[in-house]
Short mmCIF file of C-alpha atoms in Angstrom, two decimals:
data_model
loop_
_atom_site.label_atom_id
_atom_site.label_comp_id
_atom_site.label_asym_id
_atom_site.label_seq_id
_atom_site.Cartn_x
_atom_site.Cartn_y
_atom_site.Cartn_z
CA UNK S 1 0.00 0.00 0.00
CA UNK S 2 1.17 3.47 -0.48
CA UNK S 3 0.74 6.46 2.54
CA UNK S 4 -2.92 7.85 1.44
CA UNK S 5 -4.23 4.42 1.43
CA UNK S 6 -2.89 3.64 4.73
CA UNK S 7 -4.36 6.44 6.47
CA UNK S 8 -7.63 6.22 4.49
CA UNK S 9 -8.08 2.41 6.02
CA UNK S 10 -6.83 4.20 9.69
CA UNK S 11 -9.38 6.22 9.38
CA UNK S 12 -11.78 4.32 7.91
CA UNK S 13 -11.36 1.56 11.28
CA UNK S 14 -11.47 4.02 13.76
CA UNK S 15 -14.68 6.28 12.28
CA UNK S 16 -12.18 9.11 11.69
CA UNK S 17 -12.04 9.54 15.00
CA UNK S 18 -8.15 10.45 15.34
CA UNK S 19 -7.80 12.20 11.50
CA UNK S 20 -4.08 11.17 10.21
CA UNK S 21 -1.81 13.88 8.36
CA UNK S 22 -0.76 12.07 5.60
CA UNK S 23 2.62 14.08 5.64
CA UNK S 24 3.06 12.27 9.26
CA UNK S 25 2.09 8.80 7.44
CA UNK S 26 5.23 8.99 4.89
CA UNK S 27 7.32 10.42 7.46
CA UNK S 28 6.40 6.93 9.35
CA UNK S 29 6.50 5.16 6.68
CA UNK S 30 10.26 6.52 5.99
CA UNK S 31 11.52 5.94 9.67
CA UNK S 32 10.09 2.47 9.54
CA UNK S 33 12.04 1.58 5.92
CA UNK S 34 15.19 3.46 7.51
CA UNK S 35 14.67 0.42 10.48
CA UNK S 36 14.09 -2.54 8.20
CA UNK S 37 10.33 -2.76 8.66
CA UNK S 38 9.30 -1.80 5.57
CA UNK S 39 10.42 -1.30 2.33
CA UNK S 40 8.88 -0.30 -0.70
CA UNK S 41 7.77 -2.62 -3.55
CA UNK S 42 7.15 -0.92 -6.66
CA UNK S 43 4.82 1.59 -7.47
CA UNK S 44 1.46 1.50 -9.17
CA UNK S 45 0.09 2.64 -12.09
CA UNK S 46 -0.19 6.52 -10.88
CA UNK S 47 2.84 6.46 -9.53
CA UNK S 48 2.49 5.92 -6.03
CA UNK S 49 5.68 4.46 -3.73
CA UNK S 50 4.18 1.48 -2.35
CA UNK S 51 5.17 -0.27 0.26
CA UNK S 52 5.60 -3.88 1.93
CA UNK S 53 5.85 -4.82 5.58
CA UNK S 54 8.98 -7.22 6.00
CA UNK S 55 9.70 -10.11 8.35
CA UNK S 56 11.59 -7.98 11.49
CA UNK S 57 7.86 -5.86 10.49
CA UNK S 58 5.59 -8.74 10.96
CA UNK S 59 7.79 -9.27 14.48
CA UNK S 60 7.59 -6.04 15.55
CA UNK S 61 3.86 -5.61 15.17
CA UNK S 62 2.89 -8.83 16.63
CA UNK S 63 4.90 -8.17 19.71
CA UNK S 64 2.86 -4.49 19.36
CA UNK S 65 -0.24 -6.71 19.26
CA UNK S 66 1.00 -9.10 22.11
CA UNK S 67 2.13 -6.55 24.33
CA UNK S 68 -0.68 -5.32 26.84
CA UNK S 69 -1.08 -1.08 27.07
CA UNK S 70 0.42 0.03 29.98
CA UNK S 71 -1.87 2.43 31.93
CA UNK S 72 0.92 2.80 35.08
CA UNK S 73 2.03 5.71 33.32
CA UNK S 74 -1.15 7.54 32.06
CA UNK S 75 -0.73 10.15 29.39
CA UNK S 76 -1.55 13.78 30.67
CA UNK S 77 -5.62 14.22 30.25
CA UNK S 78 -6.54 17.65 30.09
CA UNK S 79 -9.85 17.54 32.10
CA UNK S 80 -7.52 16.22 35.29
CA UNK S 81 -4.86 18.98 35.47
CA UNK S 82 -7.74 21.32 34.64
CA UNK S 83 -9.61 20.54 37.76
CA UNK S 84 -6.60 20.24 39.58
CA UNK S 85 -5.75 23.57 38.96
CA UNK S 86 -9.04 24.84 39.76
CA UNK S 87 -9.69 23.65 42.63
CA UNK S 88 -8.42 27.16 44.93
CA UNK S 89 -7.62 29.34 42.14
CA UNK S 90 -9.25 32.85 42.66
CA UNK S 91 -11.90 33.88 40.71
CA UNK S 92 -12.93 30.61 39.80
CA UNK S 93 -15.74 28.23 40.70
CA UNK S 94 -14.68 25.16 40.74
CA UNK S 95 -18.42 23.81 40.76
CA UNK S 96 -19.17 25.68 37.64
CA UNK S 97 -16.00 23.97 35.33
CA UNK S 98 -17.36 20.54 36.87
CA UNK S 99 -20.84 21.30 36.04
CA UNK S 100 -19.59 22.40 32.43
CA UNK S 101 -17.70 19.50 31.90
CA UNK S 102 -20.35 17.39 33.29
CA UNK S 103 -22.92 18.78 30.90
CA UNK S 104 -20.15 18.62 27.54
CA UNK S 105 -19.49 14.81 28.65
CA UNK S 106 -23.06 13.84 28.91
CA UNK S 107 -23.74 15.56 25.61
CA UNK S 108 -20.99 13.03 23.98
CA UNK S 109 -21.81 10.32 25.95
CA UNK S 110 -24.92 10.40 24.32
CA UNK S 111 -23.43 11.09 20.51
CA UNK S 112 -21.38 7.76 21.22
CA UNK S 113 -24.09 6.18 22.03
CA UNK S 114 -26.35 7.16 19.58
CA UNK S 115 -23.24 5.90 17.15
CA UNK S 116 -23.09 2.40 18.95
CA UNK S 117 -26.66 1.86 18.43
CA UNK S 118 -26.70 2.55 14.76
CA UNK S 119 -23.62 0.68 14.62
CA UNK S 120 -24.62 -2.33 15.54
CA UNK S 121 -28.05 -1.96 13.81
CA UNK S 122 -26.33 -2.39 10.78
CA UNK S 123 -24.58 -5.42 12.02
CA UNK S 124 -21.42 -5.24 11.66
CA UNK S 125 -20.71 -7.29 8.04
CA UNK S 126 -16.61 -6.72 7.65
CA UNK S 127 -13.65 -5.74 9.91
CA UNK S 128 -13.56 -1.88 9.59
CA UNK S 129 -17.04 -2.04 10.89
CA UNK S 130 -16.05 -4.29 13.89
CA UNK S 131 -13.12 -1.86 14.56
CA UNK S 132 -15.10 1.55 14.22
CA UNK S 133 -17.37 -0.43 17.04
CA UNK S 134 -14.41 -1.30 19.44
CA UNK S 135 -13.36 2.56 19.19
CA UNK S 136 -16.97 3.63 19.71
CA UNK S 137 -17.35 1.62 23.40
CA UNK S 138 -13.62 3.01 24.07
CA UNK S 139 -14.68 6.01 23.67
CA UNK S 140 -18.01 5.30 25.95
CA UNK S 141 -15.92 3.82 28.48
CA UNK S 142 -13.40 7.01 28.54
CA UNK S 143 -16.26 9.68 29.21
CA UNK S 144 -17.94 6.98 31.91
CA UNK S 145 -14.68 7.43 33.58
#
């Protein structure tokens, strides 16, 4: 596959929910042929660089696949430091940015959820389907929390 079709199928598993710059893709895409797990194959008929995963590739991504997320070091989360910082700093109510946030969470609780449903009415018939539904309940689960 070449860059643009690698983020279109990204995008297209995950409902677009994280949008890939396609400059970032072939900048990937060049670190990972630099460090043998890639290299390209050709192009195709418009011209396109496209590109093959390689054996020390296949390795690497099903140790990625193997290896469990760690959540002992969570990444920053914005809603956390913001109420951290809040909480005592003059001239602000700390029971108002809750209540805000409560109300904007709710709101996309409910958008995810209104996705999941029609989701799974269509029942999901191939695998970008069944991934755009695995990012939907992540996403549930994240505002729950």
């Amino acid at each position: 596959r070449y860059g643009s079709q690698l983020r279109t199928e990204f995008e297209s598993r995950t409902g677009s929910t994280w949008p890939l710059n396609v400059g970032q893709v072939y900048t990937t895409l060049s670190r990972l042929e630099r460090d043998g797990m890639v290299v390209q194959e050709g192009a195709d008929e418009a011209g396109h660089d496209l590109y093959a995963i390689t054996g020390d590739g296949r390795a690497e991504l099903r140790s990625w696949f193997e290896t469990p997320v760690d959540r002992t070091s969570p990444p920053r989360d914005e809603l956390a430091i913001k109420l951290a910082m809040a909480v005592g700093a003059p001239g602000v109510d700390i029971r108002d940015v809750i209540q805000s946030q409560r109300h904007h969470t709710l709101k996309a609780m409910q958008d995810f959820t209104r996705l999941k449903a029609q989701a799974l009415a269509d029942v999901p018939a191939n695998r970008d389907e069944v991934a755009w539904l695995l990012v939907v309940e992540q996403l549930i689960f994240q505002a729950e929390a």
